[in-house]
């Protein structure tokens, strides 16, 4: 992209002046098919430029399911983190255990149970500018300030975005340095959570031109999220030993809180009119304390835990983008290195209590004197991620009748995994060798490597009809090796840890401090994901399109290395959509209908000893409708509304295991054995017709914003309503009955403000009616054991805040 073209794009997508935004802004819908939150100008809705197809285009001309928040819309909705914007995306659902640990799903492509550190790769890719930042345990919780836009691409994006964009892609695009003018801004906020503590925020940005070809942009932030869940006193007596434990040392009101501190620095240099380099460094540290879930047996927004529950999540991303032009071709190189270190502590005493209650588990745990001890477990985890990505692509001019974009992609992800399941005072003969008080140790190294060649070609058959065909050839190489298991003093089964080490013919070397390397496995795959599209434009304001696309997710190795690998799963999408603009660009109505077939989908569950295992579960079908409406009623009043409706279900029975060929068993009479080992049959764990979990059948939102003058001030009021249907928590019928469904909810947000020239003062209330909306439901261990004690992660209770911001 040339320098002159970039300047034109900056004028199209840059932040409106304060007076212009207050006098003419209207929020539009972010929902379903292709939604852009834009500001109204005199005479209608503003044009939104997106880069979803790896080139700059008007949103309304792109035949894709795109949702986009502009800078101004992010500010209007007071979006600061992942939870804030995802609730306005009807096609997106998620589960989370706290900040930085969210599993994201799009269009109902969800089986539940994801997010384990050695589980399936994500089905939704998350990008920061040009670089993927998705890690196994969850999406980075990037603080959103000075962001140009957020794009959500629903449906398989395998052609341009690869393996972890099987069901969709979320893209966070930062504002870049601008050599044309000095710019600065800051914001200060204080807020109060109902029944909780005070939170606060300070953030700022400065854009510094160095000369007419060079600029630096510096951004910084610190946010404190207040707690609202109480850790209350409880005594627990273990039946086997009679030992009574309590959590007196950890009793605390507003137990859960988080502090997020980060910075971003970017340099942009226009080497010539045709070549630009943009190195960028971004770092963030997020420290949390407490649990973000409450215990339903203790009470709403309460739990009773007696061990540390913390997370220290530190990550740094270094990125380099080089843009240039050779002849009539645009060239882009995007490379990045992401380092993420996560240290966690978590209470796991429910596991100990319920196994003792049901199976006499407490009899196995004693000290060096042979005396029984408190068997309560807790977990200490260390996760070390390193991710390297490189992409080189070339594209032709977008205004040519025949045009293309293509390139190569290379990625390597490393994940060093350490988890210690500990019992204080544990006898040395029961502890994993070299790891004091450790009942179970996971010490593994996971490496996921990807290589791909991709391309899309478009041809205008006529001025109205365009065809696009694309494909991505990929190779994946995923490996997992290391140690998992107990000490021989606890279990003699050689398949579970040190027993395997002792069975080796020679004294084994340790593996990163673990007793030995229990397994070392690799799985490799290759294939092609295609995309075909036809677009017909009736006029410049109305078009329809039809798309066939595929997405995939590579297979991998089970954490319990004695189990077979799980295979890749595939998503096939059939979609018909439309984009229309009416009444001189005052009304925008977009939508799509789609049908998706999900084959051999990967399903995570808690197996023996509470270990996550991944199986291929069979097939499912997801049919849906997405629509959005954006209406600039007047230059002062804007209304937006949108929804997504989904019908998802299994199209085959799921027995819960694979057959002799390694394929998921789907027969109605699932083969089994009785207690005496005789052949018998059982019912499927999830019969054909079972709905997929996590995603609601209907999710909708609506926003109204009205601007008006008060004396010499520009003022506004805004209200939003978000609705979600009831959702199941587990694919398996019996387990879902134990944990229970997440009920439907309706949440309302309100904001009002006024300002003059370059400053604004705003009051906001989120979750006005203080609804206890549920995001996740789970038990600490297998549902059949720990299901009596269910935890719920809620959305934040009613929060009232005031924010002052200023621009220079």
PDB file of N, CA, C and O in Angstrom, residues 182-216:
ATOM      1  N   UNK A 182       0.643  15.665  15.638  1.00  0.00           N
ATOM      2  CA  UNK A 182       0.725  15.258  17.039  1.00  0.00           C
ATOM      3  C   UNK A 182      -0.678  14.932  17.545  1.00  0.00           C
ATOM      4  O   UNK A 182      -1.658  15.581  17.195  1.00  0.00           O
ATOM      5  N   UNK A 183      -0.754  13.915  18.392  1.00  0.00           N
ATOM      6  CA  UNK A 183      -2.040  13.526  18.965  1.00  0.00           C
ATOM      7  C   UNK A 183      -1.779  12.918  20.328  1.00  0.00           C
ATOM      8  O   UNK A 183      -0.780  12.227  20.540  1.00  0.00           O
ATOM      9  N   UNK A 184      -2.678  13.175  21.278  1.00  0.00           N
ATOM     10  CA  UNK A 184      -2.564  12.584  22.607  1.00  0.00           C
ATOM     11  C   UNK A 184      -3.946  12.475  23.224  1.00  0.00           C
ATOM     12  O   UNK A 184      -4.872  13.214  22.854  1.00  0.00           O
ATOM     13  N   UNK A 185      -4.090  11.556  24.165  1.00  0.00           N
ATOM     14  CA  UNK A 185      -5.350  11.395  24.875  1.00  0.00           C
ATOM     15  C   UNK A 185      -5.094  10.668  26.181  1.00  0.00           C
ATOM     16  O   UNK A 185      -4.062  10.022  26.360  1.00  0.00           O
ATOM     17  N   UNK A 186      -6.060  10.788  27.088  1.00  0.00           N
ATOM     18  CA  UNK A 186      -5.999  10.017  28.321  1.00  0.00           C
ATOM     19  C   UNK A 186      -7.413   9.826  28.850  1.00  0.00           C
ATOM     20  O   UNK A 186      -8.354  10.533  28.468  1.00  0.00           O
ATOM     21  N   UNK A 187      -7.565   8.842  29.736  1.00  0.00           N
ATOM     22  CA  UNK A 187      -8.839   8.596  30.379  1.00  0.00           C
ATOM     23  C   UNK A 187      -8.628   8.169  31.816  1.00  0.00           C
ATOM     24  O   UNK A 187      -7.676   7.441  32.125  1.00  0.00           O
ATOM     25  N   UNK A 188      -9.508   8.632  32.696  1.00  0.00           N
ATOM     26  CA  UNK A 188      -9.476   8.275  34.111  1.00  0.00           C
ATOM     27  C   UNK A 188     -10.867   7.802  34.518  1.00  0.00           C
ATOM     28  O   UNK A 188     -11.863   8.450  34.178  1.00  0.00           O
ATOM     29  N   UNK A 189     -10.923   6.694  35.236  1.00  0.00           N
ATOM     30  CA  UNK A 189     -12.224   6.123  35.600  1.00  0.00           C
ATOM     31  C   UNK A 189     -12.178   5.574  37.013  1.00  0.00           C
ATOM     32  O   UNK A 189     -11.161   5.039  37.461  1.00  0.00           O
ATOM     33  N   UNK A 190     -13.307   5.682  37.710  1.00  0.00           N
ATOM     34  CA  UNK A 190     -13.497   4.996  38.977  1.00  0.00           C
ATOM     35  C   UNK A 190     -14.873   4.358  38.936  1.00  0.00           C
ATOM     36  O   UNK A 190     -15.817   4.920  38.361  1.00  0.00           O
ATOM     37  N   UNK A 191     -14.993   3.144  39.481  1.00  0.00           N
ATOM     38  CA  UNK A 191     -16.272   2.441  39.437  1.00  0.00           C
ATOM     39  C   UNK A 191     -16.481   1.649  40.717  1.00  0.00           C
ATOM     40  O   UNK A 191     -15.528   1.346  41.455  1.00  0.00           O
ATOM     41  N   UNK A 192     -17.734   1.302  40.953  1.00  0.00           N
ATOM     42  CA  UNK A 192     -18.103   0.564  42.152  1.00  0.00           C
ATOM     43  C   UNK A 192     -18.998  -0.603  41.752  1.00  0.00           C
ATOM     44  O   UNK A 192     -19.975  -0.424  41.023  1.00  0.00           O
ATOM     45  N   UNK A 193     -18.652  -1.813  42.232  1.00  0.00           N
ATOM     46  CA  UNK A 193     -19.425  -3.013  41.934  1.00  0.00           C
ATOM     47  C   UNK A 193     -20.410  -3.272  43.065  1.00  0.00           C
ATOM     48  O   UNK A 193     -20.061  -3.172  44.246  1.00  0.00           O
ATOM     49  N   UNK A 194     -21.647  -3.577  42.708  1.00  0.00           N
ATOM     50  CA  UNK A 194     -22.680  -3.863  43.693  1.00  0.00           C
ATOM     51  C   UNK A 194     -22.226  -4.984  44.632  1.00  0.00           C
ATOM     52  O   UNK A 194     -21.871  -6.079  44.198  1.00  0.00           O
ATOM     53  N   UNK A 195     -22.208  -4.687  45.932  1.00  0.00           N
ATOM     54  CA  UNK A 195     -21.788  -5.670  46.913  1.00  0.00           C
ATOM     55  C   UNK A 195     -20.300  -5.936  46.913  1.00  0.00           C
ATOM     56  O   UNK A 195     -19.837  -6.867  47.586  1.00  0.00           O
ATOM     57  N   UNK A 196     -19.534  -5.127  46.158  1.00  0.00           N
ATOM     58  CA  UNK A 196     -18.105  -5.363  46.047  1.00  0.00           C
ATOM     59  C   UNK A 196     -17.286  -4.125  46.340  1.00  0.00           C
ATOM     60  O   UNK A 196     -17.740  -3.191  47.025  1.00  0.00           O
ATOM     61  N   UNK A 197     -16.088  -4.081  45.801  1.00  0.00           N
ATOM     62  CA  UNK A 197     -15.136  -3.015  46.064  1.00  0.00           C
ATOM     63  C   UNK A 197     -15.148  -1.978  44.944  1.00  0.00           C
ATOM     64  O   UNK A 197     -15.948  -2.044  44.003  1.00  0.00           O
ATOM     65  N   UNK A 198     -14.195  -1.048  45.044  1.00  0.00           N
ATOM     66  CA  UNK A 198     -14.002  -0.011  44.044  1.00  0.00           C
ATOM     67  C   UNK A 198     -12.958  -0.453  43.022  1.00  0.00           C
ATOM     68  O   UNK A 198     -11.935  -1.045  43.374  1.00  0.00           O
ATOM     69  N   UNK A 199     -13.217  -0.125  41.763  1.00  0.00           N
ATOM     70  CA  UNK A 199     -12.252  -0.342  40.710  1.00  0.00           C
ATOM     71  C   UNK A 199     -11.840   0.984  40.107  1.00  0.00           C
ATOM     72  O   UNK A 199     -12.490   2.012  40.319  1.00  0.00           O
ATOM     73  N   UNK A 200     -10.751   0.966  39.345  1.00  0.00           N
ATOM     74  CA  UNK A 200     -10.293   2.221  38.742  1.00  0.00           C
ATOM     75  C   UNK A 200      -9.494   1.917  37.484  1.00  0.00           C
ATOM     76  O   UNK A 200      -9.062   0.772  37.245  1.00  0.00           O
ATOM     77  N   UNK A 201      -9.269   2.956  36.694  1.00  0.00           N
ATOM     78  CA  UNK A 201      -8.562   2.813  35.429  1.00  0.00           C
ATOM     79  C   UNK A 201      -7.840   4.111  35.107  1.00  0.00           C
ATOM     80  O   UNK A 201      -8.398   5.207  35.296  1.00  0.00           O
ATOM     81  N   UNK A 202      -6.617   3.990  34.621  1.00  0.00           N
ATOM     82  CA  UNK A 202      -5.870   5.118  34.058  1.00  0.00           C
ATOM     83  C   UNK A 202      -5.225   4.641  32.769  1.00  0.00           C
ATOM     84  O   UNK A 202      -4.574   3.591  32.750  1.00  0.00           O
ATOM     85  N   UNK A 203      -5.419   5.394  31.689  1.00  0.00           N
ATOM     86  CA  UNK A 203      -4.872   5.003  30.393  1.00  0.00           C
ATOM     87  C   UNK A 203      -4.519   6.258  29.609  1.00  0.00           C
ATOM     88  O   UNK A 203      -5.116   7.318  29.801  1.00  0.00           O
ATOM     89  N   UNK A 204      -3.525   6.140  28.743  1.00  0.00           N
ATOM     90  CA  UNK A 204      -3.100   7.305  27.983  1.00  0.00           C
ATOM     91  C   UNK A 204      -2.361   6.919  26.724  1.00  0.00           C
ATOM     92  O   UNK A 204      -1.858   5.800  26.580  1.00  0.00           O
ATOM     93  N   UNK A 205      -2.310   7.867  25.789  1.00  0.00           N
ATOM     94  CA  UNK A 205      -1.661   7.642  24.498  1.00  0.00           C
ATOM     95  C   UNK A 205      -1.047   8.942  24.020  1.00  0.00           C
ATOM     96  O   UNK A 205      -1.575  10.027  24.251  1.00  0.00           O
ATOM     97  N   UNK A 206       0.101   8.828  23.322  1.00  0.00           N
ATOM     98  CA  UNK A 206       0.690   9.982  22.665  1.00  0.00           C
ATOM     99  C   UNK A 206       1.252   9.529  21.317  1.00  0.00           C
ATOM    100  O   UNK A 206       1.894   8.480  21.216  1.00  0.00           O
ATOM    101  N   UNK A 207       0.948  10.286  20.283  1.00  0.00           N
ATOM    102  CA  UNK A 207       1.464  10.050  18.940  1.00  0.00           C
ATOM    103  C   UNK A 207       2.434  11.174  18.613  1.00  0.00           C
ATOM    104  O   UNK A 207       2.058  12.356  18.595  1.00  0.00           O
ATOM    105  N   UNK A 208       3.707  10.822  18.362  1.00  0.00           N
ATOM    106  CA  UNK A 208       4.759  11.813  18.199  1.00  0.00           C
ATOM    107  C   UNK A 208       5.367  11.739  16.807  1.00  0.00           C
ATOM    108  O   UNK A 208       6.110  10.781  16.498  1.00  0.00           O
ATOM    109  N   UNK A 209       5.078  12.696  15.941  1.00  0.00           N
ATOM    110  CA  UNK A 209       5.793  12.744  14.658  1.00  0.00           C
ATOM    111  C   UNK A 209       7.253  13.117  14.886  1.00  0.00           C
ATOM    112  O   UNK A 209       7.567  14.027  15.654  1.00  0.00           O
ATOM    113  N   UNK A 210       8.140  12.389  14.245  1.00  0.00           N
ATOM    114  CA  UNK A 210       9.566  12.704  14.318  1.00  0.00           C
ATOM    115  C   UNK A 210       9.980  13.549  13.130  1.00  0.00           C
ATOM    116  O   UNK A 210      10.716  14.513  13.251  1.00  0.00           O
ATOM    117  N   UNK A 211       9.502  13.162  11.965  1.00  0.00           N
ATOM    118  CA  UNK A 211       9.624  13.975  10.763  1.00  0.00           C
ATOM    119  C   UNK A 211       8.450  13.616   9.863  1.00  0.00           C
ATOM    120  O   UNK A 211       7.525  12.912  10.306  1.00  0.00           O
ATOM    121  N   UNK A 212       8.444  14.064   8.629  1.00  0.00           N
ATOM    122  CA  UNK A 212       7.275  13.829   7.794  1.00  0.00           C
ATOM    123  C   UNK A 212       7.150  12.390   7.311  1.00  0.00           C
ATOM    124  O   UNK A 212       6.169  12.033   6.655  1.00  0.00           O
ATOM    125  N   UNK A 213       8.125  11.538   7.664  1.00  0.00           N
ATOM    126  CA  UNK A 213       8.050  10.132   7.273  1.00  0.00           C
ATOM    127  C   UNK A 213       8.106   9.180   8.468  1.00  0.00           C
ATOM    128  O   UNK A 213       8.004   7.968   8.286  1.00  0.00           O
ATOM    129  N   UNK A 214       8.269   9.700   9.659  1.00  0.00           N
ATOM    130  CA  UNK A 214       8.493   8.833  10.820  1.00  0.00           C
ATOM    131  C   UNK A 214       7.657   9.314  12.001  1.00  0.00           C
ATOM    132  O   UNK A 214       7.557  10.520  12.249  1.00  0.00           O
ATOM    133  N   UNK A 215       7.078   8.362  12.733  1.00  0.00           N
ATOM    134  CA  UNK A 215       6.311   8.696  13.932  1.00  0.00           C
ATOM    135  C   UNK A 215       6.394   7.551  14.925  1.00  0.00           C
ATOM    136  O   UNK A 215       6.611   6.387  14.557  1.00  0.00           O
ATOM    137  N   UNK A 216       6.201   7.903  16.198  1.00  0.00           N
ATOM    138  CA  UNK A 216       6.170   6.926  17.291  1.00  0.00           C
ATOM    139  C   UNK A 216       4.830   7.065  18.000  1.00  0.00           C
ATOM    140  O   UNK A 216       4.335   8.180  18.207  1.00  0.00           O
TER     141      UNK A 216
END
